[in-house]
Tab-separated table of C-alpha atoms in Angstrom:
chain	number	residue	atom	x	y	z
K	1	MET	CA	3.063	41.172	16.898
K	2	GLU	CA	-0.257	43.069	17.099
K	3	LEU	CA	-2.159	41.049	19.658
K	4	HIS	CA	-3.807	43.988	21.505
K	5	LYS	CA	-6.793	43.949	19.218
K	6	TYR	CA	-7.658	40.426	20.452
K	7	ILE	CA	-7.419	41.174	24.099
K	8	VAL	CA	-10.762	41.291	25.915
K	9	PRO	CA	-11.004	43.978	28.644
K	10	ALA	CA	-10.629	41.497	31.458
K	11	LEU	CA	-7.275	40.346	30.062
K	12	ALA	CA	-5.954	43.899	29.846
K	13	MET	CA	-5.926	44.033	33.667
K	14	LEU	CA	-3.815	40.940	34.149
K	15	PRO	CA	-0.517	41.459	36.026
K	16	CYS	CA	2.837	40.731	34.531
K	17	VAL	CA	4.164	37.698	36.331
K	18	GLN	CA	7.195	36.794	34.228
K	19	SER	CA	10.304	36.193	36.278
K	20	MET	CA	13.663	37.457	35.286
K	21	GLN	CA	15.063	34.046	36.188
K	22	ALA	CA	15.380	31.342	33.543
K	23	ARG	CA	12.427	28.928	33.517
K	24	GLN	CA	11.188	25.969	31.619
K	25	PRO	CA	9.028	26.989	28.660
K	26	ASN	CA	5.278	26.772	28.573
K	27	PHE	CA	3.512	24.947	25.761
K	28	VAL	CA	0.146	25.840	24.253
K	29	ILE	CA	-1.118	23.382	21.622
K	30	ILE	CA	-4.220	24.446	19.741
K	31	ASN	CA	-5.507	21.461	17.665
K	32	LEU	CA	-8.424	22.164	15.305
K	33	ASP	CA	-10.712	19.275	14.177
K	34	ASP	CA	-10.971	18.602	10.445
K	35	SER	CA	-9.434	21.918	9.409
K	36	GLY	CA	-7.852	21.591	6.001
K	37	TYR	CA	-4.488	22.857	4.709
K	38	GLY	CA	-6.202	25.777	2.977
K	39	ASP	CA	-8.394	26.927	5.864
K	40	PHE	CA	-6.155	29.723	7.147
K	41	SER	CA	-6.056	32.897	5.120
K	42	CYS	CA	-2.246	32.804	5.281
K	43	ASN	CA	-2.630	29.524	3.323
K	44	GLY	CA	-5.120	30.965	0.848
K	45	ALA	CA	-8.565	30.749	2.508
K	46	ARG	CA	-11.248	32.822	0.843
K	47	GLY	CA	-14.492	34.261	2.140
K	48	TYR	CA	-13.223	35.001	5.637
K	49	ARG	CA	-9.916	36.083	7.296
K	50	THR	CA	-7.983	34.521	10.144
K	51	PRO	CA	-5.987	37.553	11.399
K	52	ALA	CA	-4.833	36.097	14.735
K	53	ILE	CA	-3.518	32.912	13.123
K	54	ASP	CA	-2.029	34.918	10.270
K	55	SER	CA	-0.212	37.118	12.852
K	56	LEU	CA	1.296	34.016	14.545
K	57	ALA	CA	2.295	32.708	11.059
K	58	ALA	CA	3.907	36.067	10.096
K	59	ASN	CA	5.858	36.358	13.313
K	60	GLY	CA	6.490	32.610	13.798
K	61	LEU	CA	7.322	29.548	11.748
K	62	ARG	CA	4.768	28.203	9.255
K	63	PHE	CA	5.223	24.600	8.126
K	64	THR	CA	4.126	23.659	4.662
K	65	ASN	CA	4.901	19.945	4.740
K	66	PHE	CA	3.394	18.950	8.098
K	67	LEU	CA	1.701	15.585	8.244
K	68	ALA	CA	-0.842	14.086	10.660
K	69	ALA	CA	0.060	10.673	12.057
K	70	GLN	CA	-3.082	9.300	10.373
K	71	PRO	CA	-5.950	10.984	8.454
K	72	VAL	CA	-8.546	10.439	11.174
K	73	SER	CA	-8.918	12.236	14.499
K	74	GLY	CA	-8.548	9.560	17.205
K	75	ALA	CA	-5.432	7.990	15.722
K	76	SER	CA	-3.925	11.381	14.879
K	77	ARG	CA	-4.391	12.589	18.539
K	78	ALA	CA	-2.868	9.359	19.776
K	79	GLY	CA	0.210	10.076	17.665
K	80	LEU	CA	0.422	13.682	18.857
K	81	LEU	CA	0.225	12.700	22.515
K	82	THR	CA	2.552	9.722	22.450
K	83	GLY	CA	5.070	10.479	19.727
K	84	CYS	CA	4.225	7.134	18.089
K	85	TYR	CA	2.606	6.015	14.912
K	86	PRO	CA	-0.863	5.064	16.234
K	87	ASN	CA	-0.651	1.553	14.968
K	88	ARG	CA	2.481	0.994	17.051
K	89	ILE	CA	0.338	1.337	20.150
K	90	GLY	CA	-2.757	-0.369	18.739
K	91	LEU	CA	-4.909	2.773	18.593
K	92	SER	CA	-6.413	3.125	15.105
K	93	GLY	CA	-9.465	4.847	13.801
K	94	ALA	CA	-11.763	6.990	15.897
K	95	PRO	CA	-12.907	5.386	19.185
K	96	GLY	CA	-16.619	6.014	19.951
K	97	HIS	CA	-19.145	5.513	22.734
K	98	HIS	CA	-18.051	2.907	25.207
K	99	ASP	CA	-15.378	1.594	22.713
K	100	VAL	CA	-12.904	-0.985	23.960
K	101	ARG	CA	-10.071	1.013	22.363
K	102	GLY	CA	-8.253	3.698	24.236
K	103	ILE	CA	-4.861	4.913	25.413
K	104	ALA	CA	-3.123	2.145	27.366
K	105	ALA	CA	-1.775	2.724	30.855
K	106	GLU	CA	1.550	1.504	29.651
K	107	GLU	CA	1.950	4.394	27.205
K	108	VAL	CA	3.463	7.713	28.389
K	109	THR	CA	1.446	10.658	27.170
K	110	LEU	CA	2.870	14.082	26.589
K	111	ALA	CA	1.193	15.254	29.833
K	112	GLU	CA	2.684	12.354	31.834
K	113	MET	CA	6.173	13.003	30.463
K	114	LEU	CA	5.988	16.738	31.274
K	115	HIS	CA	4.436	16.085	34.633
K	116	ASP	CA	7.567	14.287	35.642
K	117	ALA	CA	9.492	17.442	34.608
K	118	GLY	CA	7.342	19.648	36.883
K	119	TYR	CA	4.561	20.739	34.584
K	120	ARG	CA	0.971	21.444	35.303
K	121	SER	CA	-1.275	20.418	32.340
K	122	ALA	CA	-4.853	20.715	31.103
K	123	ILE	CA	-6.964	19.740	28.099
K	124	PHE	CA	-10.049	21.660	27.096
K	125	GLY	CA	-11.951	20.242	24.157
K	126	LYS	CA	-12.098	16.913	22.423
K	127	TRP	CA	-10.116	13.999	23.899
K	128	HIS	CA	-10.890	10.958	21.620
K	129	LEU	CA	-8.443	8.487	23.186
K	130	GLY	CA	-11.212	6.437	24.803
K	131	ASP	CA	-14.193	7.241	27.069
K	132	ALA	CA	-13.666	4.662	29.810
K	133	MET	CA	-12.460	6.057	33.108
K	134	GLN	CA	-8.922	4.498	32.724
K	135	TYR	CA	-8.653	6.215	29.247
K	136	LEU	CA	-9.662	9.712	30.244
K	137	PRO	CA	-7.238	12.603	30.583
K	138	LEU	CA	-6.922	12.739	34.387
K	139	GLN	CA	-5.807	9.147	34.414
K	140	ASN	CA	-3.195	9.890	31.732
K	141	GLY	CA	-1.229	12.810	33.093
K	142	PHE	CA	-3.490	15.753	32.755
K	143	ASP	CA	-4.529	17.753	35.839
K	144	GLU	CA	-7.654	19.304	34.337
K	145	PHE	CA	-10.177	18.347	31.656
K	146	TYR	CA	-13.351	19.941	30.306
K	147	GLY	CA	-14.839	18.878	27.064
K	148	LEU	CA	-16.045	15.895	24.985
K	149	PRO	CA	-14.733	12.314	25.103
K	150	TYR	CA	-15.008	11.941	21.336
K	151	SER	CA	-16.282	13.715	18.212
K	152	ASN	CA	-19.157	16.180	18.434
K	153	ASP	CA	-21.146	14.244	15.749
K	154	MET	CA	-21.381	11.204	17.917
K	155	TRP	CA	-24.770	12.222	19.329
K	156	PRO	CA	-28.529	11.592	18.715
K	157	ASN	CA	-28.765	14.366	16.138
K	158	HIS	CA	-26.417	12.670	13.634
K	159	PRO	CA	-28.004	12.745	10.169
K	160	GLN	CA	-27.174	9.077	9.384
K	161	LYS	CA	-26.581	7.139	12.639
K	162	ARG	CA	-28.303	6.859	16.062
K	163	TYR	CA	-25.692	7.541	18.767
K	164	PRO	CA	-26.395	7.769	22.530
K	165	ASP	CA	-26.484	11.175	24.210
K	166	LEU	CA	-23.152	13.034	23.971
K	167	PRO	CA	-21.680	13.696	27.425
K	168	THR	CA	-19.837	16.784	28.394
K	169	ILE	CA	-17.208	15.926	31.030
K	170	GLU	CA	-15.440	17.959	33.632
K	171	GLY	CA	-12.614	16.169	35.341
K	172	ASN	CA	-13.960	12.609	35.628
K	173	THR	CA	-17.635	13.559	35.893
K	174	ILE	CA	-20.384	13.924	33.315
K	175	ILE	CA	-21.899	17.361	33.859
K	176	GLY	CA	-24.350	17.361	30.953
K	177	TYR	CA	-25.604	15.785	27.747
K	178	ASN	CA	-26.016	17.193	24.249
K	179	THR	CA	-24.690	20.609	25.269
K	180	ASP	CA	-25.479	23.480	22.957
K	181	GLN	CA	-22.510	23.210	20.661
K	182	SER	CA	-22.437	26.965	19.861
K	183	ARG	CA	-20.891	27.356	23.358
K	184	PHE	CA	-17.862	25.072	22.835
K	185	THR	CA	-15.381	27.376	21.157
K	186	THR	CA	-15.997	30.140	23.700
K	187	ASP	CA	-16.111	27.707	26.689
K	188	TYR	CA	-12.802	26.061	25.785
K	189	THR	CA	-11.230	29.490	25.309
K	190	THR	CA	-12.460	30.732	28.692
K	191	HIS	CA	-11.131	27.569	30.403
K	192	ALA	CA	-7.806	27.973	28.658
K	193	VAL	CA	-7.306	31.622	29.717
K	194	ASP	CA	-8.348	30.810	33.298
K	195	PHE	CA	-5.900	27.903	33.465
K	196	MET	CA	-3.028	30.122	32.299
K	197	GLN	CA	-3.957	32.777	34.865
K	198	ARG	CA	-3.855	30.264	37.660
K	199	ASN	CA	-0.573	28.641	36.540
K	200	ALA	CA	1.407	31.557	35.248
K	201	ASP	CA	4.099	31.135	37.910
K	202	ARG	CA	4.938	27.543	36.876
K	203	PRO	CA	5.603	25.662	33.629
K	204	PHE	CA	2.447	24.396	32.046
K	205	LEU	CA	1.122	22.454	29.090
K	206	LEU	CA	-2.181	23.749	27.723
K	207	TYR	CA	-3.856	21.571	25.137
K	208	VAL	CA	-6.864	23.241	23.456
K	209	ALA	CA	-8.438	20.514	21.305
K	210	HIS	CA	-11.282	22.344	19.556
K	211	SER	CA	-14.401	20.409	18.521
K	212	MET	CA	-14.734	22.587	15.401
K	213	PRO	CA	-14.753	22.807	12.445
K	214	HIS	CA	-15.843	19.122	12.572
K	215	VAL	CA	-19.527	18.728	11.751
K	216	PRO	CA	-22.036	19.536	13.147
K	217	LEU	CA	-20.978	23.114	12.854
K	218	ALA	CA	-22.077	25.609	15.485
K	219	VAL	CA	-21.032	29.187	16.246
K	220	SER	CA	-21.817	31.718	18.874
K	221	ASP	CA	-23.936	34.779	18.200
K	222	LYS	CA	-20.888	37.028	18.077
K	223	PHE	CA	-19.745	35.397	14.832
K	224	LYS	CA	-22.928	34.243	13.262
K	225	GLY	CA	-23.372	35.523	9.738
K	226	LYS	CA	-19.937	37.287	9.763
K	227	SER	CA	-18.201	35.483	6.870
K	228	ASP	CA	-18.921	35.661	3.151
K	229	ILE	CA	-19.235	31.880	2.779
K	230	GLY	CA	-21.792	30.946	5.408
K	231	LEU	CA	-21.546	28.870	8.515
K	232	TYR	CA	-18.107	27.228	7.859
K	233	GLY	CA	-16.490	30.657	7.562
K	234	ASP	CA	-18.248	31.884	10.600
K	235	VAL	CA	-16.834	28.917	12.591
K	236	MET	CA	-13.296	29.534	11.281
K	237	MET	CA	-13.524	33.154	12.297
K	238	GLU	CA	-14.538	32.174	15.795
K	239	LEU	CA	-11.743	29.663	16.014
K	240	ASP	CA	-9.338	32.371	14.926
K	241	TRP	CA	-10.745	34.653	17.624
K	242	SER	CA	-10.106	31.881	20.179
K	243	VAL	CA	-6.421	31.711	19.025
K	244	GLY	CA	-6.180	35.432	19.410
K	245	GLN	CA	-7.677	35.400	22.872
K	246	ILE	CA	-5.186	32.712	24.022
K	247	ALA	CA	-2.189	34.414	22.444
K	248	ALA	CA	-3.250	37.720	23.945
K	249	ALA	CA	-3.521	36.141	27.389
K	250	VAL	CA	0.028	34.710	27.036
K	251	ASP	CA	1.207	38.240	26.115
K	252	SER	CA	-0.684	39.946	28.969
K	253	LEU	CA	0.727	37.543	31.525
K	254	GLY	CA	4.222	38.446	30.434
K	255	LEU	CA	4.892	34.891	29.250
K	256	SER	CA	5.427	35.394	25.502
K	257	ASP	CA	9.217	34.895	25.678
K	258	ASP	CA	8.790	31.664	27.607
K	259	THR	CA	5.858	30.094	25.714
K	260	TYR	CA	5.603	28.081	22.514
K	261	ILE	CA	2.195	28.397	20.792
K	262	ILE	CA	1.484	25.661	18.292
K	263	VAL	CA	-1.579	25.786	16.025
K	264	MET	CA	-2.418	22.742	13.886
K	265	SER	CA	-5.198	20.435	12.662
K	266	ASP	CA	-5.666	16.752	13.404
K	267	ASN	CA	-6.383	15.745	9.780
K	268	GLY	CA	-7.648	17.131	6.439
K	269	PRO	CA	-11.234	18.288	5.822
K	270	TRP	CA	-14.278	16.056	5.516
K	271	LEU	CA	-15.042	16.993	1.980
K	272	ARG	CA	-18.218	14.918	1.717
K	273	TYR	CA	-19.956	17.576	3.839
K	274	GLY	CA	-19.616	20.131	1.027
K	275	ASN	CA	-20.227	23.648	2.228
K	276	HIS	CA	-19.674	22.497	5.836
K	277	ALA	CA	-16.182	21.264	5.002
K	278	GLY	CA	-12.872	22.974	4.668
K	279	SER	CA	-10.288	23.289	1.919
K	280	THR	CA	-7.346	21.115	0.970
K	281	ALA	CA	-5.887	23.960	-1.138
K	282	GLY	CA	-5.905	21.667	-4.165
K	283	LEU	CA	-4.356	18.580	-2.454
K	284	ARG	CA	-5.708	15.162	-3.516
K	285	GLU	CA	-8.645	13.639	-1.611
K	286	ALA	CA	-9.344	14.434	2.091
K	287	LYS	CA	-9.919	12.987	5.540
K	288	GLN	CA	-9.934	9.190	5.669
K	289	ALA	CA	-7.411	8.852	2.828
K	290	THR	CA	-3.608	8.909	2.987
K	291	PHE	CA	-3.230	11.232	-0.001
K	292	GLU	CA	-1.970	14.692	0.878
K	293	GLY	CA	-5.490	16.142	1.287
K	294	GLY	CA	-6.094	13.826	4.231
K	295	SER	CA	-2.657	13.940	5.827
K	296	ARG	CA	-1.080	17.356	5.146
K	297	VAL	CA	-2.396	19.912	7.571
K	298	PRO	CA	-1.505	23.486	8.596
K	299	CYS	CA	0.958	23.990	11.438
K	300	ILE	CA	2.365	27.165	12.963
K	301	VAL	CA	4.860	27.448	15.795
K	302	TYR	CA	5.251	30.826	17.481
K	303	SER	CA	7.644	31.894	20.235
K	304	PRO	CA	9.207	35.304	19.658
K	305	ARG	CA	12.458	34.675	21.501
K	306	ASN	CA	12.893	31.058	20.594
K	307	VAL	CA	11.614	30.409	17.072
K	308	ARG	CA	12.993	32.024	13.922
K	309	SER	CA	10.117	33.366	11.844
K	310	GLY	CA	9.699	32.205	8.300
K	311	VAL	CA	8.394	29.292	6.241
K	312	CYS	CA	9.690	25.694	6.584
K	313	ASN	CA	9.047	23.176	3.806
K	314	ARG	CA	10.880	20.349	5.489
K	315	LEU	CA	9.168	17.062	6.265
K	316	VAL	CA	7.591	17.119	9.739
K	317	SER	CA	4.780	15.203	11.464
K	318	ASN	CA	2.629	15.774	14.526
K	319	ILE	CA	4.398	12.818	16.159
K	320	ASP	CA	7.504	14.993	16.218
K	321	ILE	CA	5.863	17.500	18.636
K	322	TYR	CA	6.343	14.989	21.504
K	323	PRO	CA	10.170	14.634	21.472
K	324	THR	CA	10.545	18.282	20.528
K	325	LEU	CA	8.733	19.449	23.664
K	326	ALA	CA	10.664	16.937	25.675
K	327	GLU	CA	13.954	18.408	24.528
K	328	LEU	CA	12.757	22.001	25.125
K	329	ALA	CA	11.523	21.198	28.618
K	330	GLY	CA	14.482	19.002	29.592
K	331	ALA	CA	12.048	16.102	30.119
K	332	LYS	CA	12.980	12.482	29.934
K	333	LEU	CA	11.693	10.500	26.950
K	334	PRO	CA	10.060	7.078	27.776
K	335	GLU	CA	12.233	4.006	27.677
K	336	HIS	CA	10.073	2.345	25.038
K	337	ASP	CA	10.383	3.181	21.323
K	338	ILE	CA	8.737	6.190	19.848
K	339	ASP	CA	8.598	7.259	16.185
K	340	GLY	CA	8.855	11.060	16.499
K	341	VAL	CA	12.051	13.018	16.137
K	342	SER	CA	12.914	16.369	17.715
K	343	ILE	CA	12.674	19.304	15.282
K	344	THR	CA	14.246	21.928	17.576
K	345	SER	CA	16.927	22.465	14.829
K	346	LEU	CA	14.239	23.639	12.447
K	347	LEU	CA	12.748	25.976	15.019
K	348	ALA	CA	16.170	27.642	15.089
K	349	ASP	CA	16.820	27.443	11.365
K	350	PRO	CA	13.872	26.560	9.025
K	351	SER	CA	16.258	25.854	6.166
K	352	ALA	CA	18.210	23.247	8.097
K	353	SER	CA	17.990	19.589	7.028
K	354	SER	CA	15.012	17.871	8.519
K	355	PRO	CA	15.757	15.324	11.286
K	356	ARG	CA	12.859	13.392	9.773
K	357	LYS	CA	14.109	11.348	6.843
K	358	PHE	CA	10.918	9.433	6.011
K	359	PHE	CA	7.245	9.364	6.867
K	360	THR	CA	5.161	6.254	6.545
K	361	TYR	CA	1.495	6.700	5.797
K	362	TYR	CA	-0.360	4.088	7.775
K	363	TYR	CA	-4.143	3.907	7.945
K	364	ARG	CA	-6.945	1.644	9.055
K	365	LYS	CA	-5.828	-0.940	11.577
K	366	ASN	CA	-2.321	-1.423	10.177
K	367	ASP	CA	-2.220	-0.757	6.430
K	368	LEU	CA	1.062	0.721	5.105
K	369	GLU	CA	-0.316	2.696	2.156
K	370	ALA	CA	2.609	5.025	1.256
K	371	VAL	CA	5.990	6.325	2.204
K	372	SER	CA	7.674	9.722	1.573
K	373	ASP	CA	11.106	11.305	2.005
K	374	GLY	CA	9.477	14.746	1.941
K	375	ARG	CA	9.844	15.281	-1.776
K	376	TYR	CA	8.920	11.946	-3.363
K	377	LYS	CA	6.013	9.826	-2.266
K	378	LEU	CA	5.679	6.149	-3.159
K	379	ILE	CA	2.087	4.805	-2.911
K	380	PHE	CA	1.238	1.108	-2.663
K	381	PRO	CA	-1.854	-0.642	-3.971
K	382	HIS	CA	-4.812	-0.167	-1.609
K	383	THR	CA	-8.439	0.813	-1.444
K	384	TYR	CA	-9.509	4.132	-0.014
K	385	ASN	CA	-12.446	6.467	0.560
K	386	SER	CA	-12.681	8.750	-2.430
K	387	ASN	CA	-14.572	12.037	-2.893
K	388	GLU	CA	-13.624	12.509	-6.483
K	389	GLY	CA	-16.631	12.568	-8.770
K	390	CYS	CA	-19.084	12.219	-5.911
K	391	ARG	CA	-22.074	14.330	-5.002
K	392	GLN	CA	-21.114	16.672	-2.131
K	393	GLY	CA	-23.256	17.208	0.883
K	394	ARG	CA	-24.840	20.468	1.903
K	395	ASP	CA	-25.850	22.255	5.101
K	396	GLY	CA	-24.804	19.487	7.441
K	397	MET	CA	-25.984	16.526	5.371
K	398	PRO	CA	-23.179	14.276	4.023
K	399	GLY	CA	-22.696	13.625	0.359
K	400	ASP	CA	-21.696	10.398	-1.353
K	401	ILE	CA	-18.377	8.604	-1.133
K	402	ARG	CA	-17.040	5.805	-3.298
K	403	GLU	CA	-14.361	3.191	-2.985
K	404	GLY	CA	-11.160	4.292	-4.767
K	405	ARG	CA	-8.344	1.861	-5.726
K	406	VAL	CA	-4.690	2.246	-6.333
K	407	GLU	CA	-4.101	-0.660	-8.680
K	408	ALA	CA	-0.265	-0.437	-8.981
K	409	ILE	CA	2.616	1.453	-7.400
K	410	GLU	CA	2.412	5.169	-7.920
K	411	LEU	CA	5.205	7.775	-7.415
K	412	TYR	CA	4.748	11.497	-7.135
K	413	ASP	CA	7.163	14.456	-6.933
K	414	LEU	CA	5.524	16.494	-4.204
K	415	ARG	CA	7.638	19.515	-4.930
K	416	THR	CA	6.246	20.072	-8.391
K	417	ASP	CA	3.033	18.019	-7.916
K	418	PRO	CA	1.644	18.319	-4.371
K	419	GLY	CA	-1.767	17.393	-5.713
K	420	GLU	CA	-0.529	13.906	-6.666
K	421	ARG	CA	-1.921	14.156	-10.200
K	422	TYR	CA	1.043	12.932	-12.334
K	423	ASN	CA	2.255	9.453	-11.653
K	424	ILE	CA	5.938	9.117	-12.482
K	425	ALA	CA	6.380	5.525	-11.311
K	426	GLY	CA	9.117	3.708	-13.250
K	427	THR	CA	11.010	6.876	-14.146
K	428	LEU	CA	13.210	7.160	-11.018
K	429	PRO	CA	14.274	3.643	-10.042
K	430	GLU	CA	16.868	4.756	-7.479
K	431	ILE	CA	14.256	6.888	-5.604
K	432	GLU	CA	11.744	4.074	-5.761
K	433	SER	CA	14.346	1.641	-4.401
K	434	THR	CA	15.207	3.916	-1.543
K	435	LEU	CA	11.583	4.448	-0.600
K	436	MET	CA	10.805	0.742	-0.989
K	437	ALA	CA	13.648	-0.085	1.407
K	438	GLU	CA	12.181	2.199	4.043
K	439	ALA	CA	8.743	0.625	3.514
K	440	ASP	CA	10.291	-2.856	3.959
K	441	HIS	CA	12.033	-1.605	7.113
K	442	MET	CA	8.783	-0.308	8.623
K	443	ARG	CA	6.988	-3.530	7.694
K	444	GLY	CA	9.550	-5.294	9.816
K	445	VAL	CA	8.998	-2.895	12.707
K	446	LEU	CA	5.244	-2.158	12.638
K	447	GLY	CA	4.009	-4.760	10.162
K	448	ASP	CA	1.596	-4.258	7.292
K	449	ASP	CA	-1.862	-5.816	7.102
K	450	LEU	CA	-1.790	-5.335	3.243
K	451	THR	CA	1.168	-7.702	2.809
K	452	GLY	CA	0.710	-9.843	5.834
K	453	ALA	CA	3.968	-8.605	7.565
K	454	ALA	CA	3.690	-9.028	11.275
K	455	GLY	CA	6.231	-6.559	12.639
K	456	THR	CA	8.232	-6.768	15.847
K	457	GLY	CA	7.798	-3.280	17.375
K	458	ARG	CA	4.025	-3.006	17.862
K	459	ARG	CA	2.795	-2.664	21.399
K	460	LEU	CA	-0.660	-4.150	21.391
K	461	HIS	CA	-2.672	-3.751	24.628
K	462	ALA	CA	-5.500	-6.281	25.057
K	463	VAL	CA	-8.363	-4.885	27.177
K	464	LYS	CA	-11.586	-6.743	28.032
K	465	LYS	CA	-14.747	-4.666	27.822
K	466	GLU	CA	-15.950	-6.007	31.155
K	467	ASN	CA	-12.901	-4.534	32.879
K	468	LEU	CA	-13.747	-0.962	31.751
K	469	THR	CA	-15.617	1.522	33.905
K	470	TYR	CA	-17.219	4.762	32.889
K	471	PRO	CA	-17.596	8.252	34.361
K	472	GLU	CA	-20.507	8.941	36.709
K	473	GLU	CA	-23.093	11.654	36.239
K	474	LYS	CA	-23.317	14.823	38.330
K	475	LEU	CA	-26.529	16.458	37.077
């Protein structure tokens, strides 16, 4: 893998600290915000290149049927960090400023699970699992945090809403407000490399949760005007640079054989922002809808000694990362139920049968809108945010959105029709019956607000707003 071209001079001087003794693997998760399935050049992006990401894809495992837990960032991140469908733990949508919602103390985050197995952990970037003190990363297993408590558009400069000042937090302390967002990609990368330097002699979890390419877009001077498609391409090029810097640091520290690098996105692109939005590569709809454009996201796993390179089209979700890392680290899973399944068998053989048999597309508070077995997808009647036929936004201003409606059950063959254009409902009764049975099973477990099913496996955590406290300022 040609990583030398991404190494900054300071990294070239790093010592090799890899031990000859067997050690637990390190994990680096790089989670982009609102990056679509078609935003990497290895997935067909045009107008810019993502060479660092492409190199990881060429030498690692690229998933083509990887689904976010929900098509919105807060819920998706909750799924990633708990291995649960977000509605199981009562964390839907995207928590905002002083929201009562957040990650409950009873849940075991990925960082908490790995901490018990001897790991050091850090998150640099966007958290979005609540901004109260008890919800922040340091109270939920992480040793270090620098970044934003929620999305970068939740600030006074939003084009449509008036939000309070956006805090930048280090540890548990607010260190500034409305920070120049052109700094974030570089700042998160610098923190990430520094963390790995300081923890290269022990197993670590590094979670880089980039604020971009979520609007408002911002890019440093070193990438401004570099792409052929404007600011969005510039931002993607800088994010690719960040991936390259982090991968190069892993390599320079002598940790490549003991480290898994995972690159993904939290949900599909926000198409209503037009030229400031990414690409679904022709998938239907986008963020905030459970069609493939909102749920199917890019994912690459790279570890030269441990992952077989290639392409995997098996059904996988970001909730599967949690049990997978637990197995690789020898960590103990929580005693309560989770929904993810370990995909270590796919990392060894991408053509193996997927341990995930079904994926249920929940959205909003607890709406079961679809179910898939990886090839066929059964969609139930529901309303959704639709971009089709709407005026797109431009240069940071959002376009229109309309209410779409699925009036009757729809069925799609995602192998031949990943864009969900040709409804074949009624033509494959056995397939429909199997998928319906799985949906009924999940309604019994997690419920379904669309049908009034209550469910028996949801862990709802009631929190009173008056019991929440918030970070102090240090300005």
